[in-house]
PDB file of C-alpha atoms in Angstrom:
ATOM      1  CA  UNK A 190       6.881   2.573  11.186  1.00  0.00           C
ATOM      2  CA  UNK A 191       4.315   4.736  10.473  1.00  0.00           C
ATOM      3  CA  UNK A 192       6.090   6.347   7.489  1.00  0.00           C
ATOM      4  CA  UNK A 193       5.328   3.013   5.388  1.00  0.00           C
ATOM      5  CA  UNK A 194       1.945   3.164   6.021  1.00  0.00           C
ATOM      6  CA  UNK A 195       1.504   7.179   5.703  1.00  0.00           C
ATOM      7  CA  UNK A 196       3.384   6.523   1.690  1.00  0.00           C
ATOM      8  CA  UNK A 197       0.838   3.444   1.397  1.00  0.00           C
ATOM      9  CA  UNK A 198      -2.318   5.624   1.616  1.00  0.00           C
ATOM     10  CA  UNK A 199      -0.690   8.951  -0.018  1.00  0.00           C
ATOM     11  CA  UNK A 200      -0.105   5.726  -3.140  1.00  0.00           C
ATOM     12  CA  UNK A 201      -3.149   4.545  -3.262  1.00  0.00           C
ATOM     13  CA  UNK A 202      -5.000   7.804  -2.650  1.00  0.00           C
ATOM     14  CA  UNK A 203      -2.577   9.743  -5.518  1.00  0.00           C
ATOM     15  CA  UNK A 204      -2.878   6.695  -7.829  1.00  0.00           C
ATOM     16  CA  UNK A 205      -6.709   6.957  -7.347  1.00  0.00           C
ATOM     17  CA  UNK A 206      -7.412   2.718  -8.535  1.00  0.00           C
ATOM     18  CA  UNK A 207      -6.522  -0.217  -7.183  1.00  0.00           C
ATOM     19  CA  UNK A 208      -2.953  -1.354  -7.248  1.00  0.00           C
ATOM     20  CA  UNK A 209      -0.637  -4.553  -6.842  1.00  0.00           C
ATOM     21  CA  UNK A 210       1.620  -5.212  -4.041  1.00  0.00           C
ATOM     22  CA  UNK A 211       4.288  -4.684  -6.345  1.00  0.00           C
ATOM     23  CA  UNK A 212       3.470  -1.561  -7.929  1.00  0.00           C
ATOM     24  CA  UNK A 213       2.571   0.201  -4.049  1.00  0.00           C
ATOM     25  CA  UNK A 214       5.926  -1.208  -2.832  1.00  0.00           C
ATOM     26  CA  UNK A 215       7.601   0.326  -5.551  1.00  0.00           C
ATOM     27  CA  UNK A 216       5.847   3.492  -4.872  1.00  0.00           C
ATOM     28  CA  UNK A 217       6.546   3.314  -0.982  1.00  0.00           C
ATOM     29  CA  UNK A 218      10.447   2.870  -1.886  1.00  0.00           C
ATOM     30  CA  UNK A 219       9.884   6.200  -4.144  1.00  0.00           C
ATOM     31  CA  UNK A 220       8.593   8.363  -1.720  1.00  0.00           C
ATOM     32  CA  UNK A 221      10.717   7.117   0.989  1.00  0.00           C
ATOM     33  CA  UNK A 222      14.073   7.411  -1.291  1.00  0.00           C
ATOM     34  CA  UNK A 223      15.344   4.200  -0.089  1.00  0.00           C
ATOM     35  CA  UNK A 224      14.735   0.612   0.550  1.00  0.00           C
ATOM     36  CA  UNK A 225      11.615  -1.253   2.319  1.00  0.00           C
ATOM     37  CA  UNK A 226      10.874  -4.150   2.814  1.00  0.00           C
ATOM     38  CA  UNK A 227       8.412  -5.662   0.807  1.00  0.00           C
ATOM     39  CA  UNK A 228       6.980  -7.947   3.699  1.00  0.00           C
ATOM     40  CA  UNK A 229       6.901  -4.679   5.963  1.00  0.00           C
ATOM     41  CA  UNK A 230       4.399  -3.318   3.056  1.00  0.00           C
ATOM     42  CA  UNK A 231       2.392  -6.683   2.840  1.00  0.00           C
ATOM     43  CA  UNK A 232       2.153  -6.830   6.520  1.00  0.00           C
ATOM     44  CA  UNK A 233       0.505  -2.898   6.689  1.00  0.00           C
ATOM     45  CA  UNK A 234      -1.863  -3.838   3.965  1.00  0.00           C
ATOM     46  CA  UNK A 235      -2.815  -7.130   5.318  1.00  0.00           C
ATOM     47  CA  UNK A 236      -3.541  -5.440   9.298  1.00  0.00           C
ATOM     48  CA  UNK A 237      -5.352  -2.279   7.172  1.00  0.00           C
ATOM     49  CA  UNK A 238      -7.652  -4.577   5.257  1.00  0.00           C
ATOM     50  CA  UNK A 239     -11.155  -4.342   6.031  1.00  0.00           C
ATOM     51  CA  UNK A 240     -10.200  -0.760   7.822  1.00  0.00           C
ATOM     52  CA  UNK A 241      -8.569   1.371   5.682  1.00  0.00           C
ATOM     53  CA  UNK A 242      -7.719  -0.647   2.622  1.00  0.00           C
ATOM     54  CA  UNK A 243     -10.132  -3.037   0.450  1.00  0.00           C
ATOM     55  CA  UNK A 244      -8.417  -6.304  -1.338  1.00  0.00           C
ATOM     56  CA  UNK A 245      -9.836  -6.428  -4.497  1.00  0.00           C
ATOM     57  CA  UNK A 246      -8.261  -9.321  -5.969  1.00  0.00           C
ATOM     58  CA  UNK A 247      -5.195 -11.252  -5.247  1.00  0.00           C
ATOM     59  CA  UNK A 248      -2.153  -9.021  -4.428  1.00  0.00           C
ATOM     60  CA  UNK A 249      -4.280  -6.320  -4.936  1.00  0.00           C
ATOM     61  CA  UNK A 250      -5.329  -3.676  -3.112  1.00  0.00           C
ATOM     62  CA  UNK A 251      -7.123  -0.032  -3.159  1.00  0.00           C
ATOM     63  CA  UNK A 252      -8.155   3.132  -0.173  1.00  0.00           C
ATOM     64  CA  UNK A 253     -10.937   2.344   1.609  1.00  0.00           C
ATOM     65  CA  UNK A 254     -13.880   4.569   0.067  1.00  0.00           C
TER      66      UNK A 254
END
């Protein structure tokens, strides 16, 4: 479990902006080399925000500064 959200922050941190669900999920199935579910990266980036990730619209998300 902790793979999805270690390739979540690596994203968002290599990326360096703020990104849609879409685009980090696609990024998360990169790194991973294989399929994940898209609710399993909602779900991290929905416990993370106000922690370790900021929303910054709808469906979209950035690192925590």
């Amino acid at each position: 479990p902790g793979q999805v959200r270690d390739a979540i922050v690596r994203y968002l941190r290599d990326h360096g902006e703020s990104a849609t669900l879409s685009e980090i999920h696609a990024g998360v199935e990169r790194e991973l080399g294989g399929a994940v579910a898209k609710s399993s990266v909602r779900s991290y980036l929905n416990l993370g925000t106000g922690s370790a990730f900021d929303r910054v619209g709808r469906g979209s998300y950035r690192l925590r500064s």
